[in-house]
PDB file of C-alpha atoms and ligand atoms in Angstrom:
ATOM      1  CA  MET A1466      12.204  -1.460  64.994  1.00 91.00           C
ATOM      2  CA  LYS A1467      15.057   0.778  63.950  1.00 97.00           C
ATOM      3  CA  VAL A1468      15.873   2.394  60.590  1.00 98.00           C
ATOM      4  CA  THR A1469      19.225   3.360  59.082  1.00 98.00           C
ATOM      5  CA  LEU A1470      19.313   5.838  56.207  1.00 98.00           C
ATOM      6  CA  LEU A1471      21.957   4.356  53.928  1.00 98.00           C
ATOM      7  CA  GLY A1472      21.764   7.099  51.315  1.00 98.00           C
ATOM      8  CA  THR A1473      19.981  10.458  51.167  1.00 98.00           C
ATOM      9  CA  GLY A1474      21.151  11.860  47.825  1.00 98.00           C
ATOM     10  CA  GLY A1475      19.591  12.165  44.399  1.00 97.00           C
ATOM     11  CA  SER A1476      20.129   9.879  41.422  1.00 97.00           C
ATOM     12  CA  ALA A1477      23.619  11.290  40.750  1.00 97.00           C
ATOM     13  CA  GLY A1478      24.703  11.428  44.399  1.00 98.00           C
ATOM     14  CA  LEU A1479      26.651  14.311  45.927  1.00 98.00           C
ATOM     15  CA  PRO A1480      29.171  15.387  44.883  1.00 98.00           C
ATOM     16  CA  GLN A1481      28.211  14.549  41.337  1.00 97.00           C
ATOM     17  CA  ILE A1482      30.941  13.508  38.895  1.00 98.00           C
ATOM     18  CA  GLY A1483      32.769  16.603  37.574  1.00 98.00           C
ATOM     19  CA  GLY A1484      33.837  19.840  39.251  1.00 96.00           C
ATOM     20  CA  VAL A1485      36.692  22.210  38.302  1.00 95.00           C
ATOM     21  CA  ASP A1486      39.371  19.868  39.694  1.00 95.00           C
ATOM     22  CA  GLY A1487      37.519  16.674  38.760  1.00 97.00           C
ATOM     23  CA  ARG A1488      36.990  15.886  42.443  1.00 96.00           C
ATOM     24  CA  GLY A1489      33.265  16.386  42.329  1.00 97.00           C
ATOM     25  CA  ASP A1490      30.600  18.974  41.555  1.00 98.00           C
ATOM     26  CA  TRP A1491      29.028  20.048  44.854  1.00 98.00           C
ATOM     27  CA  GLY A1492      26.421  22.359  43.300  1.00 97.00           C
ATOM     28  CA  ARG A1493      25.316  24.875  45.952  1.00 97.00           C
ATOM     29  CA  VAL A1494      26.200  22.807  49.009  1.00 98.00           C
ATOM     30  CA  ASP A1495      29.232  23.253  51.290  1.00 98.00           C
ATOM     31  CA  PRO A1496      31.867  20.583  50.504  1.00 97.00           C
ATOM     32  CA  ALA A1497      33.339  21.044  54.011  1.00 97.00           C
ATOM     33  CA  GLU A1498      30.133  19.736  55.655  1.00 98.00           C
ATOM     34  CA  PRO A1499      30.410  15.912  55.770  1.00 98.00           C
ATOM     35  CA  ARG A1500      26.630  15.479  55.881  1.00 98.00           C
ATOM     36  CA  ASN A1501      26.420  17.003  52.384  1.00 98.00           C
ATOM     37  CA  ARG A1502      28.211  13.908  50.985  1.00 98.00           C
ATOM     38  CA  ARG A1503      25.223  11.851  49.899  1.00 98.00           C
ATOM     39  CA  SER A1504      24.954   8.458  48.270  1.00 98.00           C
ATOM     40  CA  ARG A1505      21.960   7.181  46.326  1.00 98.00           C
ATOM     41  CA  PRO A1506      18.657   6.794  48.253  1.00 98.00           C
ATOM     42  CA  SER A1507      18.194   3.612  50.273  1.00 98.00           C
ATOM     43  CA  ILE A1508      17.352   2.524  53.828  1.00 98.00           C
ATOM     44  CA  VAL A1509      17.645  -0.558  56.020  1.00 98.00           C
ATOM     45  CA  ILE A1510      14.752  -1.454  58.332  1.00 98.00           C
ATOM     46  CA  HIS A1511      16.008  -3.371  61.363  1.00 97.00           C
ATOM     47  CA  ALA A1512      13.039  -5.574  62.315  1.00 95.00           C
ATOM     48  CA  ASN A1513      12.263  -6.389  65.961  1.00 89.00           C
ATOM     49  CA  ASP A1514      13.476  -9.975  65.507  1.00 92.00           C
ATOM     50  CA  GLY A1515      16.951  -8.736  64.544  1.00 93.00           C
ATOM     51  CA  ARG A1516      16.620  -9.294  60.813  1.00 97.00           C
ATOM     52  CA  ASN A1517      17.448  -6.564  58.291  1.00 98.00           C
ATOM     53  CA  ILE A1518      15.233  -5.455  55.408  1.00 98.00           C
ATOM     54  CA  LEU A1519      17.013  -3.510  52.660  1.00 98.00           C
ATOM     55  CA  VAL A1520      14.936  -1.071  50.609  1.00 98.00           C
ATOM     56  CA  ASP A1521      16.390  -0.921  47.052  1.00 98.00           C
ATOM     57  CA  THR A1522      19.811  -2.023  45.822  1.00 98.00           C
ATOM     58  CA  GLY A1523      21.374   1.155  44.466  1.00 98.00           C
ATOM     59  CA  PRO A1524      24.822   1.546  42.887  1.00 98.00           C
ATOM     60  CA  ASP A1525      26.368   2.599  46.247  1.00 98.00           C
ATOM     61  CA  LEU A1526      25.195  -0.529  48.079  1.00 98.00           C
ATOM     62  CA  ARG A1527      28.598  -2.022  49.000  1.00 98.00           C
ATOM     63  CA  TYR A1528      29.936   1.301  50.267  1.00 98.00           C
ATOM     64  CA  GLN A1529      26.708   1.997  52.187  1.00 98.00           C
ATOM     65  CA  LEU A1530      26.519  -1.318  54.032  1.00 98.00           C
ATOM     66  CA  THR A1531      30.209  -1.379  54.943  1.00 98.00           C
ATOM     67  CA  ASN A1532      30.079   2.279  56.082  1.00 97.00           C
ATOM     68  CA  CYS A1533      27.021   1.691  58.254  1.00 98.00           C
ATOM     69  CA  GLY A1534      28.303  -1.567  59.758  1.00 98.00           C
ATOM     70  CA  ILE A1535      25.501  -3.715  58.342  1.00 98.00           C
ATOM     71  CA  GLY A1536      26.927  -7.132  57.453  1.00 97.00           C
ATOM     72  CA  LYS A1537      23.785  -9.127  56.755  1.00 98.00           C
ATOM     73  CA  ILE A1538      20.560  -8.504  54.832  1.00 98.00           C
ATOM     74  CA  ASP A1539      17.583 -10.871  55.156  1.00 98.00           C
ATOM     75  CA  ALA A1540      15.187  -9.448  52.536  1.00 98.00           C
ATOM     76  CA  VAL A1541      14.960  -6.713  49.909  1.00 98.00           C
ATOM     77  CA  ILE A1542      12.007  -4.522  48.932  1.00 98.00           C
ATOM     78  CA  TYR A1543      12.070  -2.482  45.709  1.00 98.00           C
ATOM     79  CA  THR A1544      10.348   0.911  45.445  1.00 98.00           C
ATOM     80  CA  HIS A1545      10.771   1.117  41.643  1.00 98.00           C
ATOM     81  CA  ALA A1546      13.222   0.141  38.900  1.00 98.00           C
ATOM     82  CA  HIS A1547      15.154   3.384  38.287  1.00 97.00           C
ATOM     83  CA  ALA A1548      18.904   2.771  38.023  1.00 97.00           C
ATOM     84  CA  ASP A1549      19.747   4.630  41.238  1.00 96.00           C
ATOM     85  CA  HIS A1550      17.544   2.095  43.079  1.00 98.00           C
ATOM     86  CA  VAL A1551      18.506  -1.153  41.342  1.00 98.00           C
ATOM     87  CA  ALA A1552      21.979  -0.823  39.757  1.00 98.00           C
ATOM     88  CA  GLY A1553      23.711  -2.415  42.767  1.00 98.00           C
ATOM     89  CA  LEU A1554      21.804  -5.663  42.324  1.00 98.00           C
ATOM     90  CA  ASP A1555      25.004  -7.609  41.572  1.00 97.00           C
ATOM     91  CA  ASP A1556      26.240  -7.035  45.135  1.00 97.00           C
ATOM     92  CA  VAL A1557      23.312  -9.138  46.354  1.00 98.00           C
ATOM     93  CA  ARG A1558      25.424 -12.201  45.458  1.00 97.00           C
ATOM     94  CA  ILE A1559      27.699 -11.351  48.418  1.00 98.00           C
ATOM     95  CA  LEU A1560      24.620 -11.010  50.629  1.00 98.00           C
ATOM     96  CA  ASN A1561      23.469 -14.399  49.257  1.00 98.00           C
ATOM     97  CA  ARG A1562      26.742 -15.976  50.378  1.00 97.00           C
ATOM     98  CA  ILE A1563      26.299 -14.562  53.899  1.00 97.00           C
ATOM     99  CA  LEU A1564      22.629 -15.630  54.040  1.00 97.00           C
ATOM    100  CA  GLY A1565      23.277 -18.998  52.372  1.00 96.00           C
ATOM    101  CA  THR A1566      20.026 -18.890  50.386  1.00 96.00           C
ATOM    102  CA  PRO A1567      18.389 -16.936  47.555  1.00 97.00           C
ATOM    103  CA  MET A1568      17.387 -13.471  48.824  1.00 98.00           C
ATOM    104  CA  PRO A1569      13.684 -13.000  49.547  1.00 98.00           C
ATOM    105  CA  ALA A1570      12.794  -9.959  47.439  1.00 98.00           C
ATOM    106  CA  TYR A1571       9.552  -8.010  47.126  1.00 98.00           C
ATOM    107  CA  ALA A1572       8.435  -5.808  44.220  1.00 98.00           C
ATOM    108  CA  THR A1573       5.431  -5.062  42.037  1.00 98.00           C
ATOM    109  CA  ALA A1574       4.846  -7.169  38.915  1.00 98.00           C
ATOM    110  CA  ASP A1575       5.883  -4.174  36.760  1.00 98.00           C
ATOM    111  CA  VAL A1576       9.212  -3.837  38.564  1.00 98.00           C
ATOM    112  CA  TRP A1577       9.889  -7.579  38.270  1.00 98.00           C
ATOM    113  CA  ALA A1578       9.218  -7.409  34.520  1.00 98.00           C
ATOM    114  CA  GLU A1579      11.689  -4.534  34.174  1.00 98.00           C
ATOM    115  CA  LEU A1580      14.359  -6.234  36.315  1.00 98.00           C
ATOM    116  CA  ARG A1581      13.981  -9.511  34.394  1.00 98.00           C
ATOM    117  CA  ARG A1582      14.597  -7.604  31.161  1.00 98.00           C
ATOM    118  CA  ARG A1583      17.652  -5.701  32.429  1.00 97.00           C
ATOM    119  CA  PHE A1584      19.210  -8.370  34.681  1.00 98.00           C
ATOM    120  CA  ASP A1585      18.116 -11.565  32.891  1.00 97.00           C
ATOM    121  CA  TYR A1586      21.048 -13.595  34.279  1.00 96.00           C
ATOM    122  CA  VAL A1587      19.875 -12.953  37.857  1.00 96.00           C
ATOM    123  CA  PHE A1588      16.620 -14.770  37.179  1.00 96.00           C
ATOM    124  CA  LYS A1589      18.091 -18.010  35.850  1.00 93.00           C
ATOM    125  CA  PRO A1590      17.352 -20.840  38.307  1.00 90.00           C
ATOM    126  CA  TRP A1591      19.795 -21.157  41.197  1.00 90.00           C
ATOM    127  CA  ASN A1592      21.003 -24.736  41.374  1.00 88.00           C
ATOM    128  CA  GLY A1593      22.666 -24.544  44.765  1.00 89.00           C
ATOM    129  CA  GLY A1594      26.301 -24.038  45.670  1.00 87.00           C
ATOM    130  CA  PHE A1595      28.408 -20.918  45.244  1.00 89.00           C
ATOM    131  CA  PHE A1596      26.622 -17.651  44.474  1.00 95.00           C
ATOM    132  CA  GLY A1597      28.533 -16.482  41.406  1.00 94.00           C
ATOM    133  CA  ARG A1598      25.624 -14.221  40.583  1.00 96.00           C
ATOM    134  CA  PRO A1599      22.726 -12.917  42.690  1.00 97.00           C
ATOM    135  CA  ALA A1600      19.802 -15.247  43.373  1.00 97.00           C
ATOM    136  CA  LEU A1601      16.401 -13.897  44.344  1.00 98.00           C
ATOM    137  CA  GLU A1602      13.294 -15.537  45.761  1.00 97.00           C
ATOM    138  CA  THR A1603      10.740 -13.203  44.190  1.00 98.00           C
ATOM    139  CA  HIS A1604       7.485 -12.131  45.814  1.00 98.00           C
ATOM    140  CA  ASP A1605       4.838  -9.925  44.207  1.00 98.00           C
ATOM    141  CA  ILE A1606       3.499  -7.015  46.192  1.00 98.00           C
ATOM    142  CA  ALA A1607       0.934  -4.386  45.237  1.00 98.00           C
ATOM    143  CA  PRO A1608      -0.098  -0.951  46.500  1.00 98.00           C
ATOM    144  CA  GLY A1609      -2.772  -1.072  49.175  1.00 98.00           C
ATOM    145  CA  LEU A1610      -2.112  -4.731  50.041  1.00 98.00           C
ATOM    146  CA  PRO A1611      -0.178  -5.079  53.312  1.00 98.00           C
ATOM    147  CA  PHE A1612       2.262  -7.973  53.693  1.00 98.00           C
ATOM    148  CA  GLU A1613       4.110  -9.504  56.639  1.00 97.00           C
ATOM    149  CA  LEU A1614       7.872  -9.680  56.876  1.00 96.00           C
ATOM    150  CA  PHE A1615       9.782 -10.720  60.019  1.00 95.00           C
ATOM    151  CA  GLY A1616       6.931  -9.698  62.295  1.00 91.00           C
ATOM    152  CA  GLN A1617       6.443  -6.300  60.637  1.00 93.00           C
ATOM    153  CA  THR A1618       3.319  -5.426  58.665  1.00 97.00           C
ATOM    154  CA  ILE A1619       4.343  -3.415  55.608  1.00 98.00           C
ATOM    155  CA  LEU A1620       1.861  -1.407  53.541  1.00 98.00           C
ATOM    156  CA  PRO A1621       2.989  -0.481  50.000  1.00 98.00           C
ATOM    157  CA  ILE A1622       1.633   2.915  48.917  1.00 98.00           C
ATOM    158  CA  ASP A1623       1.171   3.922  45.270  1.00 98.00           C
ATOM    159  CA  GLN A1624       3.086   7.137  44.479  1.00 98.00           C
ATOM    160  CA  ASP A1625       3.188   9.450  41.459  1.00 96.00           C
ATOM    161  CA  HIS A1626       6.856   9.711  40.428  1.00 96.00           C
ATOM    162  CA  GLY A1627       6.244  11.803  37.297  1.00 96.00           C
ATOM    163  CA  PHE A1628       6.857   9.524  34.328  1.00 93.00           C
ATOM    164  CA  THR A1629       6.392   6.342  36.376  1.00 95.00           C
ATOM    165  CA  ARG A1630       4.928   5.040  39.650  1.00 97.00           C
ATOM    166  CA  SER A1631       6.846   4.171  42.788  1.00 98.00           C
ATOM    167  CA  LEU A1632       6.027   2.558  46.131  1.00 98.00           C
ATOM    168  CA  GLY A1633       6.054   4.272  49.486  1.00 98.00           C
ATOM    169  CA  LEU A1634       6.255   1.961  52.509  1.00 98.00           C
ATOM    170  CA  ARG A1635       4.337   2.318  55.771  1.00 98.00           C
ATOM    171  CA  ILE A1636       5.389   0.235  58.776  1.00 97.00           C
ATOM    172  CA  GLY A1637       3.541   1.118  61.984  1.00 96.00           C
ATOM    173  CA  ASP A1638       4.215   4.761  62.837  1.00 97.00           C
ATOM    174  CA  PHE A1639       7.039   4.994  60.298  1.00 98.00           C
ATOM    175  CA  ALA A1640       6.871   5.622  56.543  1.00 98.00           C
ATOM    176  CA  TYR A1641       9.458   5.909  53.755  1.00 98.00           C
ATOM    177  CA  CYS A1642       8.360   7.849  50.669  1.00 98.00           C
ATOM    178  CA  THR A1643      11.270   8.377  48.311  1.00 98.00           C
ATOM    179  CA  ASP A1644      10.928   9.275  44.631  1.00 97.00           C
ATOM    180  CA  VAL A1645       7.551  10.969  44.673  1.00 97.00           C
ATOM    181  CA  VAL A1646       6.272  14.210  43.171  1.00 96.00           C
ATOM    182  CA  ARG A1647       2.568  13.949  44.018  1.00 96.00           C
ATOM    183  CA  LEU A1648       0.528  12.016  46.596  1.00 97.00           C
ATOM    184  CA  ASP A1649      -3.142  11.390  45.856  1.00 97.00           C
ATOM    185  CA  GLU A1650      -5.949  11.051  48.417  1.00 97.00           C
ATOM    186  CA  THR A1651      -5.408   7.288  48.748  1.00 98.00           C
ATOM    187  CA  ALA A1652      -1.715   7.764  49.476  1.00 98.00           C
ATOM    188  CA  LEU A1653      -2.357  10.549  51.986  1.00 98.00           C
ATOM    189  CA  ALA A1654      -4.986   8.384  53.713  1.00 98.00           C
ATOM    190  CA  ALA A1655      -2.455   5.534  53.947  1.00 98.00           C
ATOM    191  CA  LEU A1656       0.014   7.921  55.579  1.00 98.00           C
ATOM    192  CA  LYS A1657      -2.476   9.309  58.116  1.00 98.00           C
ATOM    193  CA  GLY A1658      -1.134   9.138  61.674  1.00 97.00           C
ATOM    194  CA  VAL A1659       2.493   8.594  60.607  1.00 98.00           C
ATOM    195  CA  LYS A1660       4.834   9.838  63.345  1.00 98.00           C
ATOM    196  CA  SER A1661       8.222   9.471  61.734  1.00 98.00           C
ATOM    197  CA  TRP A1662       8.353  10.144  57.991  1.00 98.00           C
ATOM    198  CA  VAL A1663      11.268   9.999  55.559  1.00 98.00           C
ATOM    199  CA  VAL A1664      10.240  11.801  52.370  1.00 98.00           C
ATOM    200  CA  ASP A1665      11.653  12.830  48.994  1.00 98.00           C
ATOM    201  CA  CYS A1666      12.656  16.508  48.787  1.00 98.00           C
ATOM    202  CA  PHE A1667      14.995  17.095  45.872  1.00 97.00           C
ATOM    203  CA  THR A1668      14.937  20.889  45.628  1.00 95.00           C
ATOM    204  CA  PRO A1669      14.143  23.979  47.701  1.00 93.00           C
ATOM    205  CA  ALA A1670      11.776  25.071  44.887  1.00 88.00           C
ATOM    206  CA  ASN A1671       8.925  23.100  43.334  1.00 82.00           C
ATOM    207  CA  ASP A1672      10.630  22.921  39.973  1.00 85.00           C
ATOM    208  CA  HIS A1673      11.179  19.225  39.250  1.00 90.00           C
ATOM    209  CA  PRO A1674       8.921  16.975  37.122  1.00 92.00           C
ATOM    210  CA  THR A1675       9.522  13.795  39.127  1.00 94.00           C
ATOM    211  CA  HIS A1676      10.522  14.834  42.658  1.00 94.00           C
ATOM    212  CA  ALA A1677       8.850  16.883  45.373  1.00 93.00           C
ATOM    213  CA  GLY A1678      10.255  20.255  46.434  1.00 95.00           C
ATOM    214  CA  LEU A1679      10.141  21.887  49.835  1.00 96.00           C
ATOM    215  CA  GLU A1680       6.821  23.661  49.286  1.00 95.00           C
ATOM    216  CA  THR A1681       5.107  20.400  48.363  1.00 96.00           C
ATOM    217  CA  VAL A1682       6.614  18.593  51.360  1.00 97.00           C
ATOM    218  CA  GLN A1683       5.496  21.387  53.678  1.00 97.00           C
ATOM    219  CA  GLY A1684       1.959  21.070  52.305  1.00 96.00           C
ATOM    220  CA  TRP A1685       1.991  17.320  53.028  1.00 98.00           C
ATOM    221  CA  VAL A1686       3.382  17.927  56.532  1.00 98.00           C
ATOM    222  CA  ASP A1687       0.603  20.465  57.236  1.00 97.00           C
ATOM    223  CA  GLN A1688      -1.925  17.754  56.386  1.00 97.00           C
ATOM    224  CA  LEU A1689      -0.269  14.732  58.000  1.00 98.00           C
ATOM    225  CA  ARG A1690       1.407  16.433  60.978  1.00 98.00           C
ATOM    226  CA  PRO A1691       4.105  13.821  61.646  1.00 98.00           C
ATOM    227  CA  GLN A1692       6.159  14.366  64.801  1.00 98.00           C
ATOM    228  CA  ARG A1693       9.316  14.122  62.738  1.00 98.00           C
ATOM    229  CA  THR A1694       9.821  14.588  58.979  1.00 98.00           C
ATOM    230  CA  ILE A1695      13.231  13.726  57.539  1.00 98.00           C
ATOM    231  CA  LEU A1696      14.155  14.795  54.014  1.00 98.00           C
ATOM    232  CA  THR A1697      15.896  12.420  51.602  1.00 98.00           C
ATOM    233  CA  HIS A1698      16.796  12.239  47.890  1.00 98.00           C
ATOM    234  CA  MET A1699      18.282  15.720  48.310  1.00 98.00           C
ATOM    235  CA  GLY A1700      19.899  17.386  45.299  1.00 97.00           C
ATOM    236  CA  PRO A1701      22.770  19.867  44.841  1.00 96.00           C
ATOM    237  CA  ALA A1702      20.812  22.888  46.108  1.00 96.00           C
ATOM    238  CA  MET A1703      20.003  21.293  49.487  1.00 98.00           C
ATOM    239  CA  ASP A1704      22.779  22.374  51.848  1.00 98.00           C
ATOM    240  CA  TYR A1705      22.591  20.554  55.203  1.00 98.00           C
ATOM    241  CA  LYS A1706      23.302  23.518  57.505  1.00 98.00           C
ATOM    242  CA  MET A1707      21.141  25.916  55.470  1.00 97.00           C
ATOM    243  CA  LEU A1708      18.247  23.470  55.824  1.00 97.00           C
ATOM    244  CA  LEU A1709      18.830  22.945  59.562  1.00 96.00           C
ATOM    245  CA  ALA A1710      18.731  26.724  60.073  1.00 97.00           C
ATOM    246  CA  THR A1711      15.672  27.435  57.916  1.00 96.00           C
ATOM    247  CA  LEU A1712      13.301  24.448  58.042  1.00 97.00           C
ATOM    248  CA  PRO A1713      10.259  24.740  60.291  1.00 94.00           C
ATOM    249  CA  PRO A1714      10.271  22.746  63.571  1.00 94.00           C
ATOM    250  CA  GLY A1715       9.613  19.060  62.938  1.00 97.00           C
ATOM    251  CA  ILE A1716      11.278  18.978  59.503  1.00 98.00           C
ATOM    252  CA  GLU A1717      14.989  18.169  59.192  1.00 98.00           C
ATOM    253  CA  PRO A1718      17.437  17.065  56.523  1.00 98.00           C
ATOM    254  CA  GLY A1719      18.536  13.438  56.674  1.00 98.00           C
ATOM    255  CA  TYR A1720      22.131  12.349  56.143  1.00 98.00           C
ATOM    256  CA  ASP A1721      23.870   9.143  55.152  1.00 98.00           C
ATOM    257  CA  GLY A1722      24.215   6.865  58.162  1.00 98.00           C
ATOM    258  CA  MET A1723      21.441   8.563  60.173  1.00 98.00           C
ATOM    259  CA  GLU A1724      19.671   6.165  62.545  1.00 98.00           C
ATOM    260  CA  LEU A1725      16.035   6.487  63.573  1.00 97.00           C
ATOM    261  CA  ALA A1726      14.131   4.659  66.270  1.00 94.00           C
ATOM    262  CA  PRO A1727      10.564   5.342  65.216  1.00 85.00           C
TER     263      PRO A1727
HETATM  264 ZN1   ZN R 753      13.238   7.293  40.698  1.00 95.81          ZN
END
């Protein structure tokens, strides 16, 4: 199994729209460092049988897949229905054309209800032929209930994301926990023994209602002791080189296009 980090930024990406010259607001990060240019959070899991599992379909999806050289997706898993994780759903129609079938897609019942409301046209029956709109083959998943996909066993983990819930995903020694502010005992137990962990860390301080900060992440790392912890969903105060120079051993900032072989 291999993992590609498609996007490691927050919901607005980096740079955000704006800035004195209109070419982007970089916040407190160095615009000259290419690894500070971050698209919305998403990963691809490359299964052992060669098939690709996309986690979330954010608004940067087309740019992310073409940048990372990933030309085919075989299934999608949703962590939650926030716009930065679902707003690229329309690009799935291109992935449908490559695959030739509706896209197997996995989400909780709550997320499906939300997506059906916001993207009603996607859920009209596909009658074969050209994919003028996305077509999904929907599967329900639930926290604590592992499911099989392309030879990988995937455990969805219930996460506190402030005003809503999200799913973390554990696959063998690897776990992906984006969009989380608190992990309860059940979640921490599900993450026990993880060796390679990609985790939400939006700010250096613990000052956000829906996303973890560095202090929280360090507390989790002290408990879980992964060999490698990679930060994602990083906001405008998370400068790549500053983090590399100051993070304790074993914790590092991710970047768009980063590849892991957990
Ligand atoms: Zn979110």
